[in-house]
Backbone atoms as SQL, in Angstrom:
CREATE TABLE atoms (id INTEGER PRIMARY KEY, chain TEXT, resi INTEGER, resn TEXT, atom TEXT, x REAL, y REAL, z REAL);
INSERT INTO atoms VALUES
  (1, 'A', 1, 'MET', 'N', 0.817, -1.159, 0.009),
  (2, 'A', 1, 'MET', 'CA', -0.054, -0.009, 0.019),
  (3, 'A', 1, 'MET', 'C', 0.909, 1.234, 0.026),
  (4, 'A', 2, 'ASP', 'N', 0.579, 2.153, -0.838),
  (5, 'A', 2, 'ASP', 'CA', 1.208, 3.450, -0.874),
  (6, 'A', 2, 'ASP', 'C', 0.410, 4.499, -0.039),
  (7, 'A', 3, 'THR', 'N', 1.028, 5.439, 0.511),
  (8, 'A', 3, 'THR', 'CA', 0.329, 6.523, 1.189),
  (9, 'A', 3, 'THR', 'C', 0.741, 7.856, 0.660),
  (10, 'A', 4, 'GLU', 'N', -0.211, 8.785, 0.809),
  (11, 'A', 4, 'GLU', 'CA', 0.041, 10.157, 0.355),
  (12, 'A', 4, 'GLU', 'C', -0.518, 11.109, 1.488),
  (13, 'A', 5, 'ALA', 'N', 0.439, 11.957, 1.940),
  (14, 'A', 5, 'ALA', 'CA', 0.039, 12.894, 2.960),
  (15, 'A', 5, 'ALA', 'C', -0.579, 14.181, 2.424),
  (16, 'A', 6, 'PHE', 'N', -1.724, 14.525, 3.030),
  (17, 'A', 6, 'PHE', 'CA', -2.418, 15.775, 2.651),
  (18, 'A', 6, 'PHE', 'C', -2.374, 16.638, 3.907),
  (19, 'A', 7, 'GLU', 'N', -2.695, 17.882, 3.768),
  (20, 'A', 7, 'GLU', 'CA', -2.800, 18.829, 4.889),
  (21, 'A', 7, 'GLU', 'C', -3.841, 18.285, 5.893),
  (22, 'A', 8, 'THR', 'N', -4.805, 17.645, 5.436),
  (23, 'A', 8, 'THR', 'CA', -5.906, 17.226, 6.335),
  (24, 'A', 8, 'THR', 'C', -5.846, 15.752, 6.762),
  (25, 'A', 9, 'GLY', 'N', -4.924, 14.974, 6.249),
  (26, 'A', 9, 'GLY', 'CA', -4.730, 13.585, 6.695),
  (27, 'A', 9, 'GLY', 'C', -4.009, 12.742, 5.702),
  (28, 'A', 10, 'VAL', 'N', -4.180, 11.474, 5.810),
  (29, 'A', 10, 'VAL', 'CA', -3.360, 10.500, 4.974),
  (30, 'A', 10, 'VAL', 'C', -4.359, 9.742, 4.014),
  (31, 'A', 11, 'LEU', 'N', -3.969, 9.703, 2.786),
  (32, 'A', 11, 'LEU', 'CA', -4.737, 8.888, 1.817),
  (33, 'A', 11, 'LEU', 'C', -3.868, 7.624, 1.485),
  (34, 'A', 12, 'GLU', 'N', -4.523, 6.511, 1.707),
  (35, 'A', 12, 'GLU', 'CA', -3.878, 5.195, 1.364),
  (36, 'A', 12, 'GLU', 'C', -4.341, 4.715, -0.033),
  (37, 'A', 13, 'HIS', 'N', -3.453, 4.262, -0.786),
  (38, 'A', 13, 'HIS', 'CA', -3.737, 3.703, -2.151),
  (39, 'A', 13, 'HIS', 'C', -3.523, 2.253, -2.043),
  (40, 'A', 14, 'TRP', 'N', -4.616, 1.456, -1.960),
  (41, 'A', 14, 'TRP', 'CA', -4.629, 0.001, -1.826),
  (42, 'A', 14, 'TRP', 'C', -4.590, -0.679, -3.152),
  (43, 'A', 15, 'THR', 'N', -3.903, -1.838, -3.324),
  (44, 'A', 15, 'THR', 'CA', -3.995, -2.595, -4.491),
  (45, 'A', 15, 'THR', 'C', -5.219, -3.510, -4.490),
  (46, 'A', 16, 'PRO', 'N', -5.707, -3.952, -5.607),
  (47, 'A', 16, 'PRO', 'CA', -6.890, -4.840, -5.554),
  (48, 'A', 16, 'PRO', 'C', -6.664, -6.087, -4.700),
  (49, 'A', 17, 'LYS', 'N', -5.422, -6.680, -4.724),
  (50, 'A', 17, 'LYS', 'CA', -5.226, -7.875, -3.931),
  (51, 'A', 17, 'LYS', 'C', -5.238, -7.461, -2.401),
  (52, 'A', 18, 'GLU', 'N', -4.676, -6.463, -2.079),
  (53, 'A', 18, 'GLU', 'CA', -4.776, -6.017, -0.627),
  (54, 'A', 18, 'GLU', 'C', -6.191, -5.814, -0.227),
  (55, 'A', 19, 'THR', 'N', -6.956, -5.175, -1.218),
  (56, 'A', 19, 'THR', 'CA', -8.397, -4.948, -0.839),
  (57, 'A', 19, 'THR', 'C', -9.162, -6.194, -0.664),
  (58, 'A', 20, 'LYS', 'N', -8.942, -7.163, -1.637),
  (59, 'A', 20, 'LYS', 'CA', -9.639, -8.474, -1.575),
  (60, 'A', 20, 'LYS', 'C', -9.387, -9.232, -0.274),
  (61, 'A', 21, 'LYS', 'N', -8.109, -9.245, 0.056),
  (62, 'A', 21, 'LYS', 'CA', -7.765, -9.949, 1.391),
  (63, 'A', 21, 'LYS', 'C', -8.340, -9.320, 2.576),
  (64, 'A', 22, 'ALA', 'N', -8.349, -8.033, 2.668),
  (65, 'A', 22, 'ALA', 'CA', -8.952, -7.278, 3.759),
  (66, 'A', 22, 'ALA', 'C', -10.424, -7.541, 3.814),
  (67, 'A', 23, 'LEU', 'N', -11.082, -7.521, 2.637),
  (68, 'A', 23, 'LEU', 'CA', -12.567, -7.685, 2.505),
  (69, 'A', 23, 'LEU', 'C', -12.886, -9.112, 2.943),
  (70, 'A', 24, 'GLU', 'N', -12.158, -10.088, 2.534),
  (71, 'A', 24, 'GLU', 'CA', -12.366, -11.518, 2.949),
  (72, 'A', 24, 'GLU', 'C', -12.237, -11.732, 4.405),
  (73, 'A', 25, 'ARG', 'N', -11.309, -10.930, 5.077),
  (74, 'A', 25, 'ARG', 'CA', -11.006, -11.044, 6.536),
  (75, 'A', 25, 'ARG', 'C', -12.069, -10.251, 7.281),
  (76, 'A', 26, 'GLY', 'N', -12.855, -9.469, 6.585),
  (77, 'A', 26, 'GLY', 'CA', -13.856, -8.676, 7.325),
  (78, 'A', 26, 'GLY', 'C', -13.263, -7.439, 8.006),
  (79, 'A', 27, 'GLU', 'N', -12.205, -6.923, 7.470),
  (80, 'A', 27, 'GLU', 'CA', -11.484, -5.788, 8.029),
  (81, 'A', 27, 'GLU', 'C', -11.918, -4.461, 7.484),
  (82, 'A', 28, 'ILE', 'N', -12.555, -4.489, 6.416),
  (83, 'A', 28, 'ILE', 'CA', -12.929, -3.231, 5.705),
  (84, 'A', 28, 'ILE', 'C', -14.321, -3.215, 5.233),
  (85, 'A', 29, 'VAL', 'N', -14.840, -2.034, 4.998),
  (86, 'A', 29, 'VAL', 'CA', -16.048, -1.821, 4.293),
  (87, 'A', 29, 'VAL', 'C', -15.659, -1.187, 2.977),
  (88, 'A', 30, 'LEU', 'N', -15.952, -1.926, 1.857),
  (89, 'A', 30, 'LEU', 'CA', -15.722, -1.514, 0.506),
  (90, 'A', 30, 'LEU', 'C', -16.799, -0.740, -0.107),
  (91, 'A', 31, 'ILE', 'N', -16.555, 0.468, -0.413),
  (92, 'A', 31, 'ILE', 'CA', -17.659, 1.367, -0.845),
  (93, 'A', 31, 'ILE', 'C', -17.373, 1.690, -2.397),
  (94, 'A', 32, 'ASP', 'N', -18.375, 1.307, -3.174),
  (95, 'A', 32, 'ASP', 'CA', -18.325, 1.552, -4.624),
  (96, 'A', 32, 'ASP', 'C', -19.007, 2.985, -4.884),
  (97, 'A', 33, 'VAL', 'N', -18.215, 3.818, -5.473),
  (98, 'A', 33, 'VAL', 'CA', -18.683, 5.168, -5.671),
  (99, 'A', 33, 'VAL', 'C', -19.166, 5.448, -7.146),
  (100, 'A', 34, 'ARG', 'N', -19.255, 4.388, -7.926),
  (101, 'A', 34, 'ARG', 'CA', -19.742, 4.468, -9.283),
  (102, 'A', 34, 'ARG', 'C', -21.237, 4.707, -9.295),
  (103, 'A', 35, 'THR', 'N', -21.826, 4.813, -10.483),
  (104, 'A', 35, 'THR', 'CA', -23.244, 5.041, -10.639),
  (105, 'A', 35, 'THR', 'C', -23.996, 3.778, -10.309),
  (106, 'A', 36, 'PRO', 'N', -25.318, 3.931, -10.065),
  (107, 'A', 36, 'PRO', 'CA', -26.119, 2.637, -9.860),
  (108, 'A', 36, 'PRO', 'C', -26.164, 1.796, -11.153),
  (109, 'A', 37, 'GLN', 'N', -26.127, 2.377, -12.309),
  (110, 'A', 37, 'GLN', 'CA', -26.095, 1.701, -13.563),
  (111, 'A', 37, 'GLN', 'C', -24.830, 0.816, -13.654),
  (112, 'A', 38, 'GLU', 'N', -23.691, 1.457, -13.407),
  (113, 'A', 38, 'GLU', 'CA', -22.476, 0.702, -13.394),
  (114, 'A', 38, 'GLU', 'C', -22.506, -0.475, -12.412),
  (115, 'A', 39, 'PHE', 'N', -22.971, -0.189, -11.212),
  (116, 'A', 39, 'PHE', 'CA', -22.985, -1.227, -10.159),
  (117, 'A', 39, 'PHE', 'C', -23.928, -2.366, -10.506),
  (118, 'A', 40, 'ALA', 'N', -25.016, -2.051, -11.181),
  (119, 'A', 40, 'ALA', 'CA', -25.981, -3.134, -11.601),
  (120, 'A', 40, 'ALA', 'C', -25.386, -4.037, -12.673),
  (121, 'A', 41, 'LEU', 'N', -24.638, -3.504, -13.516),
  (122, 'A', 41, 'LEU', 'CA', -23.964, -4.255, -14.575),
  (123, 'A', 41, 'LEU', 'C', -22.857, -5.181, -14.138),
  (124, 'A', 42, 'GLU', 'N', -21.984, -4.701, -13.257),
  (125, 'A', 42, 'GLU', 'CA', -20.949, -5.486, -12.671),
  (126, 'A', 42, 'GLU', 'C', -20.471, -4.876, -11.414),
  (127, 'A', 43, 'ARG', 'N', -20.026, -5.705, -10.435),
  (128, 'A', 43, 'ARG', 'CA', -19.695, -5.245, -9.083),
  (129, 'A', 43, 'ARG', 'C', -18.838, -6.274, -8.320),
  (130, 'A', 44, 'ILE', 'N', -18.186, -5.739, -7.317),
  (131, 'A', 44, 'ILE', 'CA', -17.426, -6.617, -6.459),
  (132, 'A', 44, 'ILE', 'C', -18.319, -7.134, -5.332),
  (133, 'A', 45, 'ASP', 'N', -18.421, -8.419, -5.167),
  (134, 'A', 45, 'ASP', 'CA', -19.266, -9.002, -4.191),
  (135, 'A', 45, 'ASP', 'C', -18.901, -8.401, -2.742),
  (136, 'A', 46, 'GLY', 'N', -19.878, -7.981, -1.991),
  (137, 'A', 46, 'GLY', 'CA', -19.622, -7.441, -0.669),
  (138, 'A', 46, 'GLY', 'C', -19.476, -5.909, -0.623),
  (139, 'A', 47, 'ALA', 'N', -19.288, -5.322, -1.811),
  (140, 'A', 47, 'ALA', 'CA', -19.172, -3.867, -1.874),
  (141, 'A', 47, 'ALA', 'C', -20.537, -3.173, -1.715),
  (142, 'A', 48, 'LEU', 'N', -20.517, -2.039, -1.002),
  (143, 'A', 48, 'LEU', 'CA', -21.653, -1.194, -0.832),
  (144, 'A', 48, 'LEU', 'C', -21.670, -0.121, -1.810),
  (145, 'A', 49, 'LEU', 'N', -22.813, 0.236, -2.284),
  (146, 'A', 49, 'LEU', 'CA', -22.917, 1.397, -3.276),
  (147, 'A', 49, 'LEU', 'C', -23.293, 2.689, -2.547),
  (148, 'A', 50, 'SER', 'N', -22.401, 3.738, -2.911),
  (149, 'A', 50, 'SER', 'CA', -22.698, 5.048, -2.387),
  (150, 'A', 50, 'SER', 'C', -22.151, 5.907, -3.592),
  (151, 'A', 51, 'PRO', 'N', -22.966, 6.242, -4.582),
  (152, 'A', 51, 'PRO', 'CA', -22.452, 6.963, -5.754),
  (153, 'A', 51, 'PRO', 'C', -21.841, 8.326, -5.315),
  (154, 'A', 52, 'MET', 'N', -20.797, 8.642, -6.074),
  (155, 'A', 52, 'MET', 'CA', -19.989, 9.826, -5.828),
  (156, 'A', 52, 'MET', 'C', -20.905, 11.041, -5.775),
  (157, 'A', 53, 'HIS', 'N', -21.795, 11.175, -6.666),
  (158, 'A', 53, 'HIS', 'CA', -22.620, 12.403, -6.718),
  (159, 'A', 53, 'HIS', 'C', -23.440, 12.655, -5.485),
  (160, 'A', 54, 'SER', 'N', -23.693, 11.665, -4.708),
  (161, 'A', 54, 'SER', 'CA', -24.536, 11.827, -3.494),
  (162, 'A', 54, 'SER', 'C', -23.895, 11.488, -2.200),
  (163, 'A', 55, 'LEU', 'N', -22.508, 11.208, -2.268),
  (164, 'A', 55, 'LEU', 'CA', -21.776, 10.805, -1.045),
  (165, 'A', 55, 'LEU', 'C', -21.557, 12.040, -0.283),
  (166, 'A', 56, 'ARG', 'N', -21.814, 11.925, 1.068),
  (167, 'A', 56, 'ARG', 'CA', -21.502, 12.977, 1.985),
  (168, 'A', 56, 'ARG', 'C', -20.606, 12.405, 3.090),
  (169, 'A', 57, 'PRO', 'N', -19.382, 12.950, 3.268),
  (170, 'A', 57, 'PRO', 'CA', -18.527, 12.395, 4.340),
  (171, 'A', 57, 'PRO', 'C', -19.213, 12.314, 5.715),
  (172, 'A', 58, 'ALA', 'N', -20.000, 13.205, 6.055),
  (173, 'A', 58, 'ALA', 'CA', -20.668, 13.168, 7.338),
  (174, 'A', 58, 'ALA', 'C', -21.629, 11.977, 7.562),
  (175, 'A', 59, 'HIS', 'N', -21.973, 11.376, 6.453),
  (176, 'A', 59, 'HIS', 'CA', -22.904, 10.213, 6.455),
  (177, 'A', 59, 'HIS', 'C', -22.223, 8.897, 6.441),
  (178, 'A', 60, 'MET', 'N', -20.926, 8.914, 6.282),
  (179, 'A', 60, 'MET', 'CA', -20.122, 7.669, 6.243),
  (180, 'A', 60, 'MET', 'C', -20.004, 7.123, 7.791),
  (181, 'A', 61, 'PRO', 'N', -19.916, 5.863, 7.828),
  (182, 'A', 61, 'PRO', 'CA', -19.665, 5.271, 9.142),
  (183, 'A', 61, 'PRO', 'C', -18.305, 5.601, 9.677),
  (184, 'A', 62, 'GLY', 'N', -18.141, 5.500, 10.996),
  (185, 'A', 62, 'GLY', 'CA', -16.794, 5.624, 11.584),
  (186, 'A', 62, 'GLY', 'C', -15.956, 4.505, 11.212),
  (187, 'A', 63, 'GLN', 'N', -14.672, 4.555, 11.533),
  (188, 'A', 63, 'GLN', 'CA', -13.721, 3.516, 11.185),
  (189, 'A', 63, 'GLN', 'C', -13.147, 2.833, 12.407),
  (190, 'A', 64, 'THR', 'N', -13.966, 2.746, 13.468),
  (191, 'A', 64, 'THR', 'CA', -13.387, 2.133, 14.680),
  (192, 'A', 64, 'THR', 'C', -13.369, 0.614, 14.567),
  (193, 'A', 65, 'ASP', 'N', -14.378, 0.074, 13.909),
  (194, 'A', 65, 'ASP', 'CA', -14.509, -1.424, 13.799),
  (195, 'A', 65, 'ASP', 'C', -13.857, -1.871, 12.432),
  (196, 'A', 66, 'LYS', 'N', -14.186, -1.130, 11.390),
  (197, 'A', 66, 'LYS', 'CA', -13.657, -1.491, 10.113),
  (198, 'A', 66, 'LYS', 'C', -13.206, -0.276, 9.288),
  (199, 'A', 67, 'ARG', 'N', -12.142, -0.451, 8.554),
  (200, 'A', 67, 'ARG', 'CA', -11.673, 0.620, 7.639),
  (201, 'A', 67, 'ARG', 'C', -12.544, 0.762, 6.461),
  (202, 'A', 68, 'ILE', 'N', -12.611, 2.031, 5.954),
  (203, 'A', 68, 'ILE', 'CA', -13.357, 2.267, 4.694),
  (204, 'A', 68, 'ILE', 'C', -12.353, 2.304, 3.574),
  (205, 'A', 69, 'VAL', 'N', -12.673, 1.579, 2.519),
  (206, 'A', 69, 'VAL', 'CA', -11.832, 1.632, 1.306),
  (207, 'A', 69, 'VAL', 'C', -12.890, 1.909, 0.147),
  (208, 'A', 70, 'PHE', 'N', -12.653, 3.048, -0.595),
  (209, 'A', 70, 'PHE', 'CA', -13.493, 3.440, -1.770),
  (210, 'A', 70, 'PHE', 'C', -12.917, 2.837, -2.960),
  (211, 'A', 71, 'HIS', 'N', -13.894, 2.575, -3.946),
  (212, 'A', 71, 'HIS', 'CA', -13.392, 2.142, -5.267),
  (213, 'A', 71, 'HIS', 'C', -14.358, 2.654, -6.286),
  (214, 'A', 72, 'CYS', 'N', -13.901, 2.790, -7.590),
  (215, 'A', 72, 'CYS', 'CA', -14.688, 3.159, -8.677),
  (216, 'A', 72, 'CYS', 'C', -14.227, 2.407, -9.851),
  (217, 'A', 73, 'GLY', 'N', -14.413, 2.984, -11.073),
  (218, 'A', 73, 'GLY', 'CA', -13.963, 2.212, -12.299),
  (219, 'A', 73, 'GLY', 'C', -12.503, 2.211, -12.564),
  (220, 'A', 74, 'SER', 'N', -11.925, 3.419, -12.316),
  (221, 'A', 74, 'SER', 'CA', -10.463, 3.521, -12.644),
  (222, 'A', 74, 'SER', 'C', -9.616, 4.039, -11.541),
  (223, 'A', 75, 'GLY', 'N', -10.190, 4.464, -10.450),
  (224, 'A', 75, 'GLY', 'CA', -9.446, 4.969, -9.341),
  (225, 'A', 75, 'GLY', 'C', -9.552, 6.497, -9.221),
  (226, 'A', 76, 'VAL', 'N', -10.052, 7.164, -10.246),
  (227, 'A', 76, 'VAL', 'CA', -10.095, 8.617, -10.225),
  (228, 'A', 76, 'VAL', 'C', -11.199, 9.078, -9.257),
  (229, 'A', 77, 'ARG', 'N', -12.437, 8.578, -9.510),
  (230, 'A', 77, 'ARG', 'CA', -13.516, 9.097, -8.611),
  (231, 'A', 77, 'ARG', 'C', -13.268, 8.705, -7.190),
  (232, 'A', 78, 'SER', 'N', -12.805, 7.482, -6.994),
  (233, 'A', 78, 'SER', 'CA', -12.588, 7.054, -5.545),
  (234, 'A', 78, 'SER', 'C', -11.583, 7.889, -4.878),
  (235, 'A', 79, 'GLY', 'N', -10.512, 8.310, -5.600),
  (236, 'A', 79, 'GLY', 'CA', -9.411, 9.174, -5.085),
  (237, 'A', 79, 'GLY', 'C', -10.088, 10.479, -4.746),
  (238, 'A', 80, 'LYS', 'N', -10.953, 11.067, -5.573),
  (239, 'A', 80, 'LYS', 'CA', -11.590, 12.325, -5.271),
  (240, 'A', 80, 'LYS', 'C', -12.499, 12.201, -4.022),
  (241, 'A', 81, 'VAL', 'N', -13.237, 11.171, -3.918),
  (242, 'A', 81, 'VAL', 'CA', -14.065, 10.913, -2.796),
  (243, 'A', 81, 'VAL', 'C', -13.301, 10.842, -1.497),
  (244, 'A', 82, 'ALA', 'N', -12.184, 10.067, -1.644),
  (245, 'A', 82, 'ALA', 'CA', -11.322, 9.905, -0.451),
  (246, 'A', 82, 'ALA', 'C', -10.745, 11.281, 0.009),
  (247, 'A', 83, 'GLU', 'N', -10.335, 12.103, -0.976),
  (248, 'A', 83, 'GLU', 'CA', -9.883, 13.409, -0.575),
  (249, 'A', 83, 'GLU', 'C', -10.986, 14.320, 0.006),
  (250, 'A', 84, 'LYS', 'N', -12.207, 14.155, -0.492),
  (251, 'A', 84, 'LYS', 'CA', -13.380, 14.857, 0.034),
  (252, 'A', 84, 'LYS', 'C', -13.554, 14.439, 1.493),
  (253, 'A', 85, 'CYS', 'N', -13.424, 13.166, 1.796),
  (254, 'A', 85, 'CYS', 'CA', -13.541, 12.619, 3.157),
  (255, 'A', 85, 'CYS', 'C', -12.479, 13.184, 4.110),
  (256, 'A', 86, 'LEU', 'N', -11.192, 13.318, 3.589),
  (257, 'A', 86, 'LEU', 'CA', -10.096, 13.893, 4.353),
  (258, 'A', 86, 'LEU', 'C', -10.436, 15.305, 4.667),
  (259, 'A', 87, 'ALA', 'N', -11.001, 16.029, 3.739),
  (260, 'A', 87, 'ALA', 'CA', -11.331, 17.427, 3.906),
  (261, 'A', 87, 'ALA', 'C', -12.525, 17.553, 4.894),
  (262, 'A', 88, 'GLY', 'N', -13.325, 16.472, 4.965),
  (263, 'A', 88, 'GLY', 'CA', -14.527, 16.435, 5.865),
  (264, 'A', 88, 'GLY', 'C', -14.239, 15.944, 7.187),
  (265, 'A', 89, 'GLY', 'N', -12.964, 15.734, 7.568),
  (266, 'A', 89, 'GLY', 'CA', -12.661, 15.354, 8.951),
  (267, 'A', 89, 'GLY', 'C', -12.094, 13.966, 9.194),
  (268, 'A', 90, 'PHE', 'N', -12.044, 13.183, 8.135),
  (269, 'A', 90, 'PHE', 'CA', -11.362, 11.827, 8.319),
  (270, 'A', 90, 'PHE', 'C', -9.869, 12.054, 8.403),
  (271, 'A', 91, 'GLY', 'N', -9.210, 11.466, 9.323),
  (272, 'A', 91, 'GLY', 'CA', -7.813, 11.547, 9.423),
  (273, 'A', 91, 'GLY', 'C', -7.008, 10.732, 8.545),
  (274, 'A', 92, 'ARG', 'N', -7.654, 9.574, 8.207),
  (275, 'A', 92, 'ARG', 'CA', -6.965, 8.590, 7.320),
  (276, 'A', 92, 'ARG', 'C', -8.146, 7.900, 6.509),
  (277, 'A', 93, 'VAL', 'N', -7.879, 7.756, 5.200),
  (278, 'A', 93, 'VAL', 'CA', -8.928, 7.098, 4.452),
  (279, 'A', 93, 'VAL', 'C', -8.159, 6.394, 3.222),
  (280, 'A', 94, 'ALA', 'N', -8.910, 5.380, 2.679),
  (281, 'A', 94, 'ALA', 'CA', -8.224, 4.562, 1.608),
  (282, 'A', 94, 'ALA', 'C', -9.132, 4.521, 0.359),
  (283, 'A', 95, 'HIS', 'N', -8.454, 4.341, -0.744),
  (284, 'A', 95, 'HIS', 'CA', -9.130, 3.915, -1.953),
  (285, 'A', 95, 'HIS', 'C', -8.310, 2.863, -2.685),
  (286, 'A', 96, 'MET', 'N', -8.991, 2.105, -3.665),
  (287, 'A', 96, 'MET', 'CA', -8.359, 1.091, -4.407),
  (288, 'A', 96, 'MET', 'C', -7.786, 1.668, -5.679),
  (289, 'A', 97, 'LYS', 'N', -6.450, 1.720, -5.765),
  (290, 'A', 97, 'LYS', 'CA', -5.859, 2.325, -6.905),
  (291, 'A', 97, 'LYS', 'C', -6.104, 1.435, -8.192),
  (292, 'A', 98, 'GLY', 'N', -6.435, 2.139, -9.278),
  (293, 'A', 98, 'GLY', 'CA', -6.736, 1.402, -10.521),
  (294, 'A', 98, 'GLY', 'C', -8.173, 1.009, -10.606),
  (295, 'A', 99, 'GLY', 'N', -8.914, 1.057, -9.540),
  (296, 'A', 99, 'GLY', 'CA', -10.358, 0.788, -9.470),
  (297, 'A', 99, 'GLY', 'C', -10.715, -0.538, -9.948),
  (298, 'A', 100, 'PHE', 'N', -11.969, -0.691, -10.403),
  (299, 'A', 100, 'PHE', 'CA', -12.558, -1.963, -10.811),
  (300, 'A', 100, 'PHE', 'C', -11.783, -2.536, -12.032),
  (301, 'A', 101, 'ALA', 'N', -11.267, -1.714, -12.891),
  (302, 'A', 101, 'ALA', 'CA', -10.438, -2.187, -14.008),
  (303, 'A', 101, 'ALA', 'C', -9.226, -2.950, -13.537),
  (304, 'A', 102, 'ALA', 'N', -8.498, -2.444, -12.513),
  (305, 'A', 102, 'ALA', 'CA', -7.344, -3.095, -11.962),
  (306, 'A', 102, 'ALA', 'C', -7.842, -4.397, -11.263),
  (307, 'A', 103, 'TRP', 'N', -8.964, -4.418, -10.614),
  (308, 'A', 103, 'TRP', 'CA', -9.499, -5.618, -10.009),
  (309, 'A', 103, 'TRP', 'C', -9.685, -6.709, -11.057),
  (310, 'A', 104, 'LYS', 'N', -10.277, -6.337, -12.141),
  (311, 'A', 104, 'LYS', 'CA', -10.463, -7.378, -13.198),
  (312, 'A', 104, 'LYS', 'C', -9.122, -7.775, -13.824),
  (313, 'A', 105, 'ASP', 'N', -8.225, -6.810, -14.062),
  (314, 'A', 105, 'ASP', 'CA', -6.867, -7.141, -14.583),
  (315, 'A', 105, 'ASP', 'C', -6.066, -8.068, -13.666),
  (316, 'A', 106, 'ALA', 'N', -6.362, -7.991, -12.377),
  (317, 'A', 106, 'ALA', 'CA', -5.709, -8.902, -11.477),
  (318, 'A', 106, 'ALA', 'C', -6.290, -10.313, -11.437),
  (319, 'A', 107, 'GLY', 'N', -7.371, -10.509, -12.249),
  (320, 'A', 107, 'GLY', 'CA', -7.987, -11.803, -12.398),
  (321, 'A', 107, 'GLY', 'C', -8.877, -12.217, -11.124),
  (322, 'A', 108, 'LEU', 'N', -9.315, -11.211, -10.437),
  (323, 'A', 108, 'LEU', 'CA', -10.149, -11.466, -9.264),
  (324, 'A', 108, 'LEU', 'C', -11.621, -11.587, -9.695),
  (325, 'A', 109, 'GLU', 'N', -12.367, -12.384, -8.920),
  (326, 'A', 109, 'GLU', 'CA', -13.778, -12.617, -9.224),
  (327, 'A', 109, 'GLU', 'C', -14.622, -11.417, -8.881),
  (328, 'A', 110, 'TYR', 'N', -15.686, -11.300, -9.638),
  (329, 'A', 110, 'TYR', 'CA', -16.691, -10.251, -9.532),
  (330, 'A', 110, 'TYR', 'C', -17.993, -10.736, -10.118),
  (331, 'A', 111, 'THR', 'N', -19.061, -10.071, -9.762),
  (332, 'A', 111, 'THR', 'CA', -20.365, -10.391, -10.293),
  (333, 'A', 111, 'THR', 'C', -20.619, -9.503, -11.529),
  (334, 'A', 112, 'GLY', 'N', -20.854, -10.122, -12.661),
  (335, 'A', 112, 'GLY', 'CA', -21.135, -9.446, -13.890),
  (336, 'A', 112, 'GLY', 'C', -22.558, -9.800, -14.364),
  (337, 'A', 113, 'THR', 'N', -22.792, -9.352, -15.580),
  (338, 'A', 113, 'THR', 'CA', -24.113, -9.700, -16.162),
  (339, 'A', 113, 'THR', 'C', -23.887, -10.589, -17.323),
  (340, 'A', 114, 'ASP', 'N', -24.639, -11.755, -17.371),
  (341, 'A', 114, 'ASP', 'CA', -24.558, -12.671, -18.467),
  (342, 'A', 114, 'ASP', 'C', -25.387, -12.053, -19.542),
  (343, 'A', 115, 'MET', 'N', -24.765, -11.580, -20.650),
  (344, 'A', 115, 'MET', 'CA', -25.431, -10.856, -21.692),
  (345, 'A', 115, 'MET', 'C', -26.448, -11.743, -22.477),
  (346, 'A', 116, 'ALA', 'N', -26.319, -13.036, -22.380),
  (347, 'A', 116, 'ALA', 'CA', -27.295, -13.844, -23.085),
  (348, 'A', 116, 'ALA', 'C', -28.543, -14.037, -22.360),
  (349, 'A', 117, 'THR', 'N', -28.540, -13.865, -20.951),
  (350, 'A', 117, 'THR', 'CA', -29.743, -14.095, -20.102),
  (351, 'A', 117, 'THR', 'C', -30.111, -12.864, -19.337),
  (352, 'A', 118, 'GLY', 'N', -29.138, -11.975, -19.119),
  (353, 'A', 118, 'GLY', 'CA', -29.459, -10.778, -18.297),
  (354, 'A', 118, 'GLY', 'C', -29.239, -11.077, -16.800),
  (355, 'A', 119, 'ALA', 'N', -28.914, -12.349, -16.425),
  (356, 'A', 119, 'ALA', 'CA', -28.784, -12.803, -15.121),
  (357, 'A', 119, 'ALA', 'C', -27.353, -12.467, -14.527),
  (358, 'A', 120, 'PRO', 'N', -27.340, -12.340, -13.261),
  (359, 'A', 120, 'PRO', 'CA', -25.923, -12.129, -12.608),
  (360, 'A', 120, 'PRO', 'C', -25.076, -13.391, -12.870),
  (361, 'A', 121, 'LYS', 'N', -23.783, -13.174, -12.955),
  (362, 'A', 121, 'LYS', 'CA', -22.894, -14.276, -13.136),
  (363, 'A', 121, 'LYS', 'C', -21.544, -14.007, -12.512),
  (364, 'A', 122, 'VAL', 'N', -20.984, -14.977, -11.803),
  (365, 'A', 122, 'VAL', 'CA', -19.643, -14.881, -11.240),
  (366, 'A', 122, 'VAL', 'C', -18.665, -14.873, -12.401),
  (367, 'A', 123, 'MET', 'N', -17.780, -13.938, -12.485),
  (368, 'A', 123, 'MET', 'CA', -16.873, -13.716, -13.623),
  (369, 'A', 123, 'MET', 'C', -15.453, -13.460, -13.137),
  (370, 'A', 124, 'ARG', 'N', -14.559, -13.597, -14.053),
  (371, 'A', 124, 'ARG', 'CA', -13.248, -13.186, -13.976),
  (372, 'A', 124, 'ARG', 'C', -12.919, -12.606, -15.409),
  (373, 'A', 125, 'LYS', 'N', -11.798, -11.864, -15.467),
  (374, 'A', 125, 'LYS', 'CA', -11.481, -11.141, -16.751),
  (375, 'A', 125, 'LYS', 'C', -11.543, -12.072, -17.927),
  (376, 'A', 126, 'SER', 'N', -11.094, -13.253, -17.805),
  (377, 'A', 126, 'SER', 'CA', -11.022, -14.204, -18.959),
  (378, 'A', 126, 'SER', 'C', -12.404, -14.646, -19.473),
  (379, 'A', 127, 'ASP', 'N', -13.509, -14.418, -18.646),
  (380, 'A', 127, 'ASP', 'CA', -14.800, -14.861, -18.989),
  (381, 'A', 127, 'ASP', 'C', -15.399, -14.044, -20.186);
């Protein structure tokens, strides 16, 4: 994990594999900041949806029990949301660098949409 110091706190840049391990161990809350349409088409199992356009740092849970890690499609939106949370009083926050594209490039499982049936389907990049 890389870190970046801001005037208001520390931003952590997690890899997809670090994120997956922490999610499996129940150590983090993974928050997807993409649109509901993007989330409906494909998503990381266990991630919660809080679209960037409506996310308010004051409405986020505290991080006493679990850390918050944001993710989006490429890492740009989640980085902006993380910076917004730092400005909103979070002392330390994380996002997944490279976003969902990096998750798929790492060959990690996700729920996608079977285009033949429209049903959810567990997928990997090779599917």
